[in-house]
């Protein structure tokens, strides 16, 4: 089956810093989504982005489908951005292992 | 997006017993899935809940252990049967409007088996 790799596995930021999270996938996909799991376990859909670029406030995402990767950008990070960021592909959502982000004040 | 209510939010159960988890959506949805998240791990798909027919299970998951019902387009249940401590996980339902559309998750059920 399709493989999804995320990097980095862990990231610690000072509040206000910017970061880029990466998601590589092993085969072409029609569906790619980014999720944020907050410290209470809630899983929030950030972007549905099988290709192209989208922005939502301080977050933006880009998927280059032909090169099989997607990037999630977080600008001016806040402590509330802490949690785990997951990339998932395909309609039945194959998840990557996630990036654990900790933002320090 | 749809409002998804999942119950119970958490439970502590004894080994050998069963727990049924409910997922209620405030609007009709085409796609409905059940996932498991083991402690410190990512999410793994258990099965696709099919309205009016048997669920479609992923490799490693069987109907006898995880029976699923979906009587209509707004409701589904997942039962974790004959539980053991290895079943301690977060179980989540997710819903989507259709193929190639965003999926949204319920708040999950945190299950501890003692």
mmCIF file with all atom_site columns, C-alpha atoms in Angstrom:
data_model
loop_
_atom_site.group_PDB
_atom_site.id
_atom_site.type_symbol
_atom_site.label_atom_id
_atom_site.label_alt_id
_atom_site.label_comp_id
_atom_site.label_asym_id
_atom_site.label_entity_id
_atom_site.label_seq_id
_atom_site.pdbx_PDB_ins_code
_atom_site.Cartn_x
_atom_site.Cartn_y
_atom_site.Cartn_z
_atom_site.occupancy
_atom_site.B_iso_or_equiv
_atom_site.pdbx_formal_charge
_atom_site.auth_seq_id
_atom_site.auth_comp_id
_atom_site.auth_asym_id
_atom_site.auth_atom_id
_atom_site.pdbx_PDB_model_num
ATOM 1   C CA . UNK A 1 1   ? 0.000   0.000   0.000  1.00 0.00 ? 1   UNK A CA 1
ATOM 2   C CA . UNK A 1 2   ? 0.874   3.648   -0.142 1.00 0.00 ? 2   UNK A CA 1
ATOM 3   C CA . UNK A 1 3   ? 3.482   4.922   2.306  1.00 0.00 ? 3   UNK A CA 1
ATOM 4   C CA . UNK A 1 4   ? 3.337   8.329   3.978  1.00 0.00 ? 4   UNK A CA 1
ATOM 5   C CA . UNK A 1 5   ? 6.396   9.837   5.630  1.00 0.00 ? 5   UNK A CA 1
ATOM 6   C CA . UNK A 1 6   ? 6.400   13.027  7.674  1.00 0.00 ? 6   UNK A CA 1
ATOM 7   C CA . UNK A 1 7   ? 9.293   15.148  8.801  1.00 0.00 ? 7   UNK A CA 1
ATOM 8   C CA . UNK A 1 8   ? 10.534  16.266  11.175 1.00 0.00 ? 8   UNK A CA 1
ATOM 9   C CA . UNK A 1 9   ? 9.156   13.865  13.803 1.00 0.00 ? 9   UNK A CA 1
ATOM 10  C CA . UNK A 1 10  ? 9.584   16.483  16.541 1.00 0.00 ? 10  UNK A CA 1
ATOM 11  C CA . UNK A 1 11  ? 9.856   20.247  16.495 1.00 0.00 ? 11  UNK A CA 1
ATOM 12  C CA . UNK A 1 12  ? 10.268  22.795  19.265 1.00 0.00 ? 12  UNK A CA 1
ATOM 13  C CA . UNK A 1 13  ? 9.681   26.455  18.428 1.00 0.00 ? 13  UNK A CA 1
ATOM 14  C CA . UNK A 1 14  ? 9.828   29.711  20.272 1.00 0.00 ? 14  UNK A CA 1
ATOM 15  C CA . UNK A 1 15  ? 6.585   31.636  20.051 1.00 0.00 ? 15  UNK A CA 1
ATOM 16  C CA . UNK A 1 16  ? 6.574   33.837  16.955 1.00 0.00 ? 16  UNK A CA 1
ATOM 17  C CA . UNK A 1 17  ? 8.825   31.581  14.895 1.00 0.00 ? 17  UNK A CA 1
ATOM 18  C CA . UNK A 1 18  ? 7.913   30.072  11.541 1.00 0.00 ? 18  UNK A CA 1
ATOM 19  C CA . UNK A 1 19  ? 8.092   26.415  10.551 1.00 0.00 ? 19  UNK A CA 1
ATOM 20  C CA . UNK A 1 20  ? 7.635   24.058  7.626  1.00 0.00 ? 20  UNK A CA 1
ATOM 21  C CA . UNK A 1 21  ? 6.374   20.488  7.967  1.00 0.00 ? 21  UNK A CA 1
ATOM 22  C CA . UNK A 1 22  ? 6.815   18.020  5.140  1.00 0.00 ? 22  UNK A CA 1
ATOM 23  C CA . UNK A 1 23  ? 4.802   15.030  3.935  1.00 0.00 ? 23  UNK A CA 1
ATOM 24  C CA . UNK A 1 24  ? 6.144   12.624  1.298  1.00 0.00 ? 24  UNK A CA 1
ATOM 25  C CA . UNK A 1 25  ? 3.993   9.913   -0.237 1.00 0.00 ? 25  UNK A CA 1
ATOM 26  C CA . UNK A 1 26  ? 4.987   6.916   -2.287 1.00 0.00 ? 26  UNK A CA 1
ATOM 27  C CA . UNK A 1 27  ? 2.348   6.962   -5.026 1.00 0.00 ? 27  UNK A CA 1
ATOM 28  C CA . UNK A 1 28  ? 0.047   9.376   -6.802 1.00 0.00 ? 28  UNK A CA 1
ATOM 29  C CA . UNK A 1 29  ? -2.970  10.423  -4.765 1.00 0.00 ? 29  UNK A CA 1
ATOM 30  C CA . UNK A 1 30  ? -6.331  12.074  -5.402 1.00 0.00 ? 30  UNK A CA 1
ATOM 31  C CA . UNK A 1 31  ? -6.813  13.101  -1.809 1.00 0.00 ? 31  UNK A CA 1
ATOM 32  C CA . UNK A 1 32  ? -4.452  14.684  0.715  1.00 0.00 ? 32  UNK A CA 1
ATOM 33  C CA . UNK A 1 33  ? -5.421  16.297  3.991  1.00 0.00 ? 33  UNK A CA 1
ATOM 34  C CA . UNK A 1 34  ? -3.610  17.926  6.888  1.00 0.00 ? 34  UNK A CA 1
ATOM 35  C CA . UNK A 1 35  ? -4.903  17.559  10.445 1.00 0.00 ? 35  UNK A CA 1
ATOM 36  C CA . UNK A 1 36  ? -3.986  19.038  13.805 1.00 0.00 ? 36  UNK A CA 1
ATOM 37  C CA . UNK A 1 37  ? -4.507  16.936  16.936 1.00 0.00 ? 37  UNK A CA 1
ATOM 38  C CA . UNK A 1 38  ? -4.529  19.226  19.960 1.00 0.00 ? 38  UNK A CA 1
ATOM 39  C CA . UNK A 1 39  ? -3.290  18.160  23.406 1.00 0.00 ? 39  UNK A CA 1
ATOM 40  C CA . UNK A 1 40  ? -6.835  17.108  24.328 1.00 0.00 ? 40  UNK A CA 1
ATOM 41  C CA . UNK A 1 41  ? -6.951  14.651  21.430 1.00 0.00 ? 41  UNK A CA 1
ATOM 42  C CA . UNK A 1 42  ? -9.304  16.548  19.144 1.00 0.00 ? 42  UNK A CA 1
ATOM 43  C CA . UNK A 1 43  ? -8.488  16.085  15.470 1.00 0.00 ? 43  UNK A CA 1
ATOM 44  C CA . UNK A 1 44  ? -9.149  19.153  13.333 1.00 0.00 ? 44  UNK A CA 1
ATOM 45  C CA . UNK A 1 45  ? -9.086  19.198  9.553  1.00 0.00 ? 45  UNK A CA 1
ATOM 46  C CA . UNK A 1 46  ? -6.756  22.017  8.468  1.00 0.00 ? 46  UNK A CA 1
ATOM 47  C CA . UNK A 1 47  ? -6.647  21.559  4.716  1.00 0.00 ? 47  UNK A CA 1
ATOM 48  C CA . UNK A 1 48  ? -8.025  19.374  1.976  1.00 0.00 ? 48  UNK A CA 1
ATOM 49  C CA . UNK A 1 49  ? -5.293  19.861  -0.618 1.00 0.00 ? 49  UNK A CA 1
ATOM 50  C CA . UNK A 1 50  ? -4.667  17.165  -3.250 1.00 0.00 ? 50  UNK A CA 1
ATOM 51  C CA . UNK A 1 51  ? -2.797  19.774  -5.317 1.00 0.00 ? 51  UNK A CA 1
ATOM 52  C CA . UNK A 1 52  ? -1.972  23.466  -5.364 1.00 0.00 ? 52  UNK A CA 1
ATOM 53  C CA . UNK A 1 53  ? -1.734  25.978  -2.545 1.00 0.00 ? 53  UNK A CA 1
ATOM 54  C CA . UNK A 1 54  ? -4.202  27.098  0.106  1.00 0.00 ? 54  UNK A CA 1
ATOM 55  C CA . UNK A 1 55  ? -3.990  29.569  2.940  1.00 0.00 ? 55  UNK A CA 1
ATOM 56  C CA . UNK A 1 56  ? -6.000  29.944  6.121  1.00 0.00 ? 56  UNK A CA 1
ATOM 57  C CA . UNK A 1 57  ? -4.776  32.691  8.414  1.00 0.00 ? 57  UNK A CA 1
ATOM 58  C CA . UNK A 1 58  ? -1.283  31.895  9.668  1.00 0.00 ? 58  UNK A CA 1
ATOM 59  C CA . UNK A 1 59  ? -1.357  28.465  8.064  1.00 0.00 ? 59  UNK A CA 1
ATOM 60  C CA . UNK A 1 60  ? -0.800  27.595  4.448  1.00 0.00 ? 60  UNK A CA 1
ATOM 61  C CA . UNK A 1 61  ? -0.227  24.366  2.562  1.00 0.00 ? 61  UNK A CA 1
ATOM 62  C CA . UNK A 1 62  ? 1.204   23.393  -0.792 1.00 0.00 ? 62  UNK A CA 1
ATOM 63  C CA . UNK A 1 63  ? 0.965   20.029  -2.519 1.00 0.00 ? 63  UNK A CA 1
ATOM 64  C CA . UNK A 1 64  ? 3.124   19.183  -5.522 1.00 0.00 ? 64  UNK A CA 1
ATOM 65  C CA . UNK A 1 65  ? 1.351   16.045  -6.668 1.00 0.00 ? 65  UNK A CA 1
ATOM 66  C CA . UNK A 1 66  ? 3.754   15.287  -9.517 1.00 0.00 ? 66  UNK A CA 1
ATOM 67  C CA . UNK A 1 67  ? 6.666   15.181  -7.056 1.00 0.00 ? 67  UNK A CA 1
ATOM 68  C CA . UNK A 1 68  ? 4.646   13.400  -4.339 1.00 0.00 ? 68  UNK A CA 1
ATOM 69  C CA . UNK A 1 69  ? 5.044   15.799  -1.451 1.00 0.00 ? 69  UNK A CA 1
ATOM 70  C CA . UNK A 1 70  ? 3.111   18.362  0.520  1.00 0.00 ? 70  UNK A CA 1
ATOM 71  C CA . UNK A 1 71  ? 4.254   21.142  2.839  1.00 0.00 ? 71  UNK A CA 1
ATOM 72  C CA . UNK A 1 72  ? 2.464   22.791  5.743  1.00 0.00 ? 72  UNK A CA 1
ATOM 73  C CA . UNK A 1 73  ? 3.672   26.255  6.733  1.00 0.00 ? 73  UNK A CA 1
ATOM 74  C CA . UNK A 1 74  ? 3.014   27.734  10.135 1.00 0.00 ? 74  UNK A CA 1
ATOM 75  C CA . UNK A 1 75  ? 3.893   31.401  10.518 1.00 0.00 ? 75  UNK A CA 1
ATOM 76  C CA . UNK A 1 76  ? 4.163   33.435  13.717 1.00 0.00 ? 76  UNK A CA 1
ATOM 77  C CA . UNK A 1 77  ? 3.602   30.321  15.804 1.00 0.00 ? 77  UNK A CA 1
ATOM 78  C CA . UNK A 1 78  ? 1.549   30.490  18.997 1.00 0.00 ? 78  UNK A CA 1
ATOM 79  C CA . UNK A 1 79  ? 1.402   28.170  21.990 1.00 0.00 ? 79  UNK A CA 1
ATOM 80  C CA . UNK A 1 80  ? -2.033  27.030  20.827 1.00 0.00 ? 80  UNK A CA 1
ATOM 81  C CA . UNK A 1 81  ? -0.383  25.582  17.713 1.00 0.00 ? 81  UNK A CA 1
ATOM 82  C CA . UNK A 1 82  ? 1.162   22.868  19.880 1.00 0.00 ? 82  UNK A CA 1
ATOM 83  C CA . UNK A 1 83  ? 0.062   19.315  19.211 1.00 0.00 ? 83  UNK A CA 1
ATOM 84  C CA . UNK A 1 84  ? 0.541   16.702  16.529 1.00 0.00 ? 84  UNK A CA 1
ATOM 85  C CA . UNK A 1 85  ? 0.224   17.468  12.830 1.00 0.00 ? 85  UNK A CA 1
ATOM 86  C CA . UNK A 1 86  ? -0.821  14.611  10.581 1.00 0.00 ? 86  UNK A CA 1
ATOM 87  C CA . UNK A 1 87  ? -0.771  14.273  6.843  1.00 0.00 ? 87  UNK A CA 1
ATOM 88  C CA . UNK A 1 88  ? -3.184  11.696  5.393  1.00 0.00 ? 88  UNK A CA 1
ATOM 89  C CA . UNK A 1 89  ? -3.765  10.527  1.843  1.00 0.00 ? 89  UNK A CA 1
ATOM 90  C CA . UNK A 1 90  ? -6.400  8.653   -0.159 1.00 0.00 ? 90  UNK A CA 1
ATOM 91  C CA . UNK A 1 91  ? -10.147 8.561   0.441  1.00 0.00 ? 91  UNK A CA 1
ATOM 92  C CA . UNK A 1 92  ? -9.843  6.082   3.298  1.00 0.00 ? 92  UNK A CA 1
ATOM 93  C CA . UNK A 1 93  ? -7.037  8.201   4.783  1.00 0.00 ? 93  UNK A CA 1
ATOM 94  C CA . UNK A 1 94  ? -3.693  6.537   5.234  1.00 0.00 ? 94  UNK A CA 1
ATOM 95  C CA . UNK A 1 95  ? -1.980  8.571   7.945  1.00 0.00 ? 95  UNK A CA 1
ATOM 96  C CA . UNK A 1 96  ? 1.640   9.475   8.366  1.00 0.00 ? 96  UNK A CA 1
ATOM 97  C CA . UNK A 1 97  ? 3.301   9.119   11.762 1.00 0.00 ? 97  UNK A CA 1
ATOM 98  C CA . UNK A 1 98  ? 2.850   12.807  12.490 1.00 0.00 ? 98  UNK A CA 1
ATOM 99  C CA . UNK A 1 99  ? 5.019   15.743  13.581 1.00 0.00 ? 99  UNK A CA 1
ATOM 100 C CA . UNK A 1 100 ? 4.908   16.652  17.267 1.00 0.00 ? 100 UNK A CA 1
ATOM 101 C CA . UNK A 1 101 ? 5.106   20.432  17.580 1.00 0.00 ? 101 UNK A CA 1
ATOM 102 C CA . UNK A 1 102 ? 5.773   22.247  20.829 1.00 0.00 ? 102 UNK A CA 1
ATOM 103 C CA . UNK A 1 103 ? 5.639   26.036  20.889 1.00 0.00 ? 103 UNK A CA 1
ATOM 104 C CA . UNK A 1 104 ? 7.245   27.673  23.913 1.00 0.00 ? 104 UNK A CA 1
ATOM 105 C CA . UNK A 1 105 ? 6.249   31.099  25.228 1.00 0.00 ? 105 UNK A CA 1
ATOM 106 C CA . UNK B 2 1   ? -18.918 21.103  8.395  1.00 0.00 ? 1   UNK B CA 1
ATOM 107 C CA . UNK B 2 2   ? -21.106 18.478  10.044 1.00 0.00 ? 2   UNK B CA 1
ATOM 108 C CA . UNK B 2 3   ? -21.380 18.310  13.822 1.00 0.00 ? 3   UNK B CA 1
ATOM 109 C CA . UNK B 2 4   ? -20.255 14.877  15.008 1.00 0.00 ? 4   UNK B CA 1
ATOM 110 C CA . UNK B 2 5   ? -21.218 13.562  18.441 1.00 0.00 ? 5   UNK B CA 1
ATOM 111 C CA . UNK B 2 6   ? -19.373 10.529  19.708 1.00 0.00 ? 6   UNK B CA 1
ATOM 112 C CA . UNK B 2 7   ? -20.302 8.736   22.908 1.00 0.00 ? 7   UNK B CA 1
ATOM 113 C CA . UNK B 2 8   ? -18.961 7.819   25.379 1.00 0.00 ? 8   UNK B CA 1
ATOM 114 C CA . UNK B 2 9   ? -16.023 10.201  25.491 1.00 0.00 ? 9   UNK B CA 1
ATOM 115 C CA . UNK B 2 10  ? -14.109 7.799   27.707 1.00 0.00 ? 10  UNK B CA 1
ATOM 116 C CA . UNK B 2 11  ? -14.599 4.546   29.546 1.00 0.00 ? 11  UNK B CA 1
ATOM 117 C CA . UNK B 2 12  ? -12.721 2.091   31.706 1.00 0.00 ? 12  UNK B CA 1
ATOM 118 C CA . UNK B 2 13  ? -13.729 -1.505  31.084 1.00 0.00 ? 13  UNK B CA 1
ATOM 119 C CA . UNK B 2 14  ? -12.773 -4.918  32.400 1.00 0.00 ? 14  UNK B CA 1
ATOM 120 C CA . UNK B 2 15  ? -11.182 -7.481  30.132 1.00 0.00 ? 15  UNK B CA 1
ATOM 121 C CA . UNK B 2 16  ? -13.613 -9.875  28.511 1.00 0.00 ? 16  UNK B CA 1
ATOM 122 C CA . UNK B 2 17  ? -16.432 -7.348  28.289 1.00 0.00 ? 17  UNK B CA 1
ATOM 123 C CA . UNK B 2 18  ? -17.681 -5.375  25.276 1.00 0.00 ? 18  UNK B CA 1
ATOM 124 C CA . UNK B 2 19  ? -18.226 -1.663  24.680 1.00 0.00 ? 19  UNK B CA 1
ATOM 125 C CA . UNK B 2 20  ? -20.407 -0.039  22.023 1.00 0.00 ? 20  UNK B CA 1
ATOM 126 C CA . UNK B 2 21  ? -19.412 3.410   20.781 1.00 0.00 ? 21  UNK B CA 1
ATOM 127 C CA . UNK B 2 22  ? -21.933 5.635   19.052 1.00 0.00 ? 22  UNK B CA 1
ATOM 128 C CA . UNK B 2 23  ? -21.349 8.221   16.344 1.00 0.00 ? 23  UNK B CA 1
ATOM 129 C CA . UNK B 2 24  ? -24.175 10.631  15.504 1.00 0.00 ? 24  UNK B CA 1
ATOM 130 C CA . UNK B 2 25  ? -23.973 13.251  12.757 1.00 0.00 ? 25  UNK B CA 1
ATOM 131 C CA . UNK B 2 26  ? -26.313 16.235  12.447 1.00 0.00 ? 26  UNK B CA 1
ATOM 132 C CA . UNK B 2 27  ? -26.669 15.817  8.672  1.00 0.00 ? 27  UNK B CA 1
ATOM 133 C CA . UNK B 2 28  ? -26.634 12.972  6.186  1.00 0.00 ? 28  UNK B CA 1
ATOM 134 C CA . UNK B 2 29  ? -23.163 11.939  5.104  1.00 0.00 ? 29  UNK B CA 1
ATOM 135 C CA . UNK B 2 30  ? -21.997 9.531   2.458  1.00 0.00 ? 30  UNK B CA 1
ATOM 136 C CA . UNK B 2 31  ? -18.710 8.445   3.965  1.00 0.00 ? 31  UNK B CA 1
ATOM 137 C CA . UNK B 2 32  ? -18.323 7.116   7.486  1.00 0.00 ? 32  UNK B CA 1
ATOM 138 C CA . UNK B 2 33  ? -15.200 5.464   8.887  1.00 0.00 ? 33  UNK B CA 1
ATOM 139 C CA . UNK B 2 34  ? -13.915 4.114   12.178 1.00 0.00 ? 34  UNK B CA 1
ATOM 140 C CA . UNK B 2 35  ? -10.280 4.578   13.227 1.00 0.00 ? 35  UNK B CA 1
ATOM 141 C CA . UNK B 2 36  ? -8.117  3.434   16.112 1.00 0.00 ? 36  UNK B CA 1
ATOM 142 C CA . UNK B 2 37  ? -5.279  5.418   17.637 1.00 0.00 ? 37  UNK B CA 1
ATOM 143 C CA . UNK B 2 38  ? -3.108  3.379   19.954 1.00 0.00 ? 38  UNK B CA 1
ATOM 144 C CA . UNK B 2 39  ? -1.165  5.249   22.672 1.00 0.00 ? 39  UNK B CA 1
ATOM 145 C CA . UNK B 2 40  ? 1.491   7.496   21.143 1.00 0.00 ? 40  UNK B CA 1
ATOM 146 C CA . UNK B 2 41  ? 0.715   6.265   17.632 1.00 0.00 ? 41  UNK B CA 1
ATOM 147 C CA . UNK B 2 42  ? -0.891  7.507   14.456 1.00 0.00 ? 42  UNK B CA 1
ATOM 148 C CA . UNK B 2 43  ? -4.389  6.607   13.282 1.00 0.00 ? 43  UNK B CA 1
ATOM 149 C CA . UNK B 2 44  ? -5.248  3.306   11.631 1.00 0.00 ? 44  UNK B CA 1
ATOM 150 C CA . UNK B 2 45  ? -8.441  2.632   9.707  1.00 0.00 ? 45  UNK B CA 1
ATOM 151 C CA . UNK B 2 46  ? -10.560 -0.168  11.174 1.00 0.00 ? 46  UNK B CA 1
ATOM 152 C CA . UNK B 2 47  ? -13.401 -0.230  8.665  1.00 0.00 ? 47  UNK B CA 1
ATOM 153 C CA . UNK B 2 48  ? -15.723 1.667   6.381  1.00 0.00 ? 48  UNK B CA 1
ATOM 154 C CA . UNK B 2 49  ? -19.272 1.770   7.737  1.00 0.00 ? 49  UNK B CA 1
ATOM 155 C CA . UNK B 2 50  ? -21.675 1.086   4.882  1.00 0.00 ? 50  UNK B CA 1
ATOM 156 C CA . UNK B 2 51  ? -25.263 2.205   5.182  1.00 0.00 ? 51  UNK B CA 1
ATOM 157 C CA . UNK B 2 52  ? -27.623 -0.757  5.204  1.00 0.00 ? 52  UNK B CA 1
ATOM 158 C CA . UNK B 2 53  ? -24.965 -3.396  4.577  1.00 0.00 ? 53  UNK B CA 1
ATOM 159 C CA . UNK B 2 54  ? -21.958 -5.041  6.186  1.00 0.00 ? 54  UNK B CA 1
ATOM 160 C CA . UNK B 2 55  ? -18.937 -2.887  6.945  1.00 0.00 ? 55  UNK B CA 1
ATOM 161 C CA . UNK B 2 56  ? -15.747 -3.203  4.897  1.00 0.00 ? 56  UNK B CA 1
ATOM 162 C CA . UNK B 2 57  ? -12.848 -4.143  7.173  1.00 0.00 ? 57  UNK B CA 1
ATOM 163 C CA . UNK B 2 58  ? -9.168  -3.378  6.689  1.00 0.00 ? 58  UNK B CA 1
ATOM 164 C CA . UNK B 2 59  ? -6.471  -5.976  6.968  1.00 0.00 ? 59  UNK B CA 1
ATOM 165 C CA . UNK B 2 60  ? -5.977  -7.035  10.574 1.00 0.00 ? 60  UNK B CA 1
ATOM 166 C CA . UNK B 2 61  ? -9.502  -6.170  11.694 1.00 0.00 ? 61  UNK B CA 1
ATOM 167 C CA . UNK B 2 62  ? -12.398 -8.640  11.765 1.00 0.00 ? 62  UNK B CA 1
ATOM 168 C CA . UNK B 2 63  ? -16.131 -8.354  12.204 1.00 0.00 ? 63  UNK B CA 1
ATOM 169 C CA . UNK B 2 64  ? -16.266 -10.664 15.214 1.00 0.00 ? 64  UNK B CA 1
ATOM 170 C CA . UNK B 2 65  ? -13.960 -8.360  17.151 1.00 0.00 ? 65  UNK B CA 1
ATOM 171 C CA . UNK B 2 66  ? -15.241 -5.019  15.843 1.00 0.00 ? 66  UNK B CA 1
ATOM 172 C CA . UNK B 2 67  ? -18.870 -5.343  14.733 1.00 0.00 ? 67  UNK B CA 1
ATOM 173 C CA . UNK B 2 68  ? -20.155 -2.178  13.106 1.00 0.00 ? 68  UNK B CA 1
ATOM 174 C CA . UNK B 2 69  ? -23.668 -1.038  12.339 1.00 0.00 ? 69  UNK B CA 1
ATOM 175 C CA . UNK B 2 70  ? -24.862 1.821   10.165 1.00 0.00 ? 70  UNK B CA 1
ATOM 176 C CA . UNK B 2 71  ? -28.641 1.802   9.940  1.00 0.00 ? 71  UNK B CA 1
ATOM 177 C CA . UNK B 2 72  ? -28.892 5.198   8.217  1.00 0.00 ? 72  UNK B CA 1
ATOM 178 C CA . UNK B 2 73  ? -26.828 8.088   6.822  1.00 0.00 ? 73  UNK B CA 1
ATOM 179 C CA . UNK B 2 74  ? -26.438 9.886   10.167 1.00 0.00 ? 74  UNK B CA 1
ATOM 180 C CA . UNK B 2 75  ? -25.603 7.156   12.703 1.00 0.00 ? 75  UNK B CA 1
ATOM 181 C CA . UNK B 2 76  ? -23.128 4.341   13.259 1.00 0.00 ? 76  UNK B CA 1
ATOM 182 C CA . UNK B 2 77  ? -21.910 2.178   16.114 1.00 0.00 ? 77  UNK B CA 1
ATOM 183 C CA . UNK B 2 78  ? -18.640 0.358   16.701 1.00 0.00 ? 78  UNK B CA 1
ATOM 184 C CA . UNK B 2 79  ? -18.463 -2.421  19.268 1.00 0.00 ? 79  UNK B CA 1
ATOM 185 C CA . UNK B 2 80  ? -15.163 -3.533  20.728 1.00 0.00 ? 80  UNK B CA 1
ATOM 186 C CA . UNK B 2 81  ? -15.795 -7.144  21.754 1.00 0.00 ? 81  UNK B CA 1
ATOM 187 C CA . UNK B 2 82  ? -14.153 -9.429  24.306 1.00 0.00 ? 82  UNK B CA 1
ATOM 188 C CA . UNK B 2 83  ? -11.753 -6.671  25.257 1.00 0.00 ? 83  UNK B CA 1
ATOM 189 C CA . UNK B 2 84  ? -8.157  -7.123  26.377 1.00 0.00 ? 84  UNK B CA 1
ATOM 190 C CA . UNK B 2 85  ? -5.659  -4.500  27.617 1.00 0.00 ? 85  UNK B CA 1
ATOM 191 C CA . UNK B 2 86  ? -4.261  -4.344  24.064 1.00 0.00 ? 86  UNK B CA 1
ATOM 192 C CA . UNK B 2 87  ? -7.546  -2.763  22.973 1.00 0.00 ? 87  UNK B CA 1
ATOM 193 C CA . UNK B 2 88  ? -6.813  0.321   25.098 1.00 0.00 ? 88  UNK B CA 1
ATOM 194 C CA . UNK B 2 89  ? -6.843  3.097   22.500 1.00 0.00 ? 89  UNK B CA 1
ATOM 195 C CA . UNK B 2 90  ? -8.718  6.102   21.246 1.00 0.00 ? 90  UNK B CA 1
ATOM 196 C CA . UNK B 2 91  ? -11.472 5.140   18.806 1.00 0.00 ? 91  UNK B CA 1
ATOM 197 C CA . UNK B 2 92  ? -12.637 7.818   16.385 1.00 0.00 ? 92  UNK B CA 1
ATOM 198 C CA . UNK B 2 93  ? -15.367 8.078   13.811 1.00 0.00 ? 93  UNK B CA 1
ATOM 199 C CA . UNK B 2 94  ? -14.936 10.272  10.782 1.00 0.00 ? 94  UNK B CA 1
ATOM 200 C CA . UNK B 2 95  ? -17.387 11.466  8.167  1.00 0.00 ? 95  UNK B CA 1
ATOM 201 C CA . UNK B 2 96  ? -17.245 12.991  4.714  1.00 0.00 ? 96  UNK B CA 1
ATOM 202 C CA . UNK B 2 97  ? -19.652 14.260  2.117  1.00 0.00 ? 97  UNK B CA 1
ATOM 203 C CA . UNK B 2 98  ? -18.290 11.993  -0.584 1.00 0.00 ? 98  UNK B CA 1
ATOM 204 C CA . UNK B 2 99  ? -15.267 10.720  -2.431 1.00 0.00 ? 99  UNK B CA 1
ATOM 205 C CA . UNK B 2 100 ? -12.404 13.216  -2.585 1.00 0.00 ? 100 UNK B CA 1
ATOM 206 C CA . UNK B 2 101 ? -13.867 15.500  0.037  1.00 0.00 ? 101 UNK B CA 1
ATOM 207 C CA . UNK B 2 102 ? -12.577 16.612  3.450  1.00 0.00 ? 102 UNK B CA 1
ATOM 208 C CA . UNK B 2 103 ? -13.066 14.192  6.319  1.00 0.00 ? 103 UNK B CA 1
ATOM 209 C CA . UNK B 2 104 ? -13.988 15.422  9.792  1.00 0.00 ? 104 UNK B CA 1
ATOM 210 C CA . UNK B 2 105 ? -13.567 13.564  13.055 1.00 0.00 ? 105 UNK B CA 1
ATOM 211 C CA . UNK B 2 106 ? -15.568 13.121  16.202 1.00 0.00 ? 106 UNK B CA 1
ATOM 212 C CA . UNK B 2 107 ? -13.864 13.869  19.521 1.00 0.00 ? 107 UNK B CA 1
ATOM 213 C CA . UNK B 2 108 ? -13.034 10.213  20.026 1.00 0.00 ? 108 UNK B CA 1
ATOM 214 C CA . UNK B 2 109 ? -13.635 7.624   22.722 1.00 0.00 ? 109 UNK B CA 1
ATOM 215 C CA . UNK B 2 110 ? -10.709 7.030   25.058 1.00 0.00 ? 110 UNK B CA 1
ATOM 216 C CA . UNK B 2 111 ? -10.928 3.366   26.115 1.00 0.00 ? 111 UNK B CA 1
ATOM 217 C CA . UNK B 2 112 ? -8.902  1.815   28.916 1.00 0.00 ? 112 UNK B CA 1
ATOM 218 C CA . UNK B 2 113 ? -9.151  -1.938  29.469 1.00 0.00 ? 113 UNK B CA 1
ATOM 219 C CA . UNK B 2 114 ? -8.020  -3.267  32.827 1.00 0.00 ? 114 UNK B CA 1
#
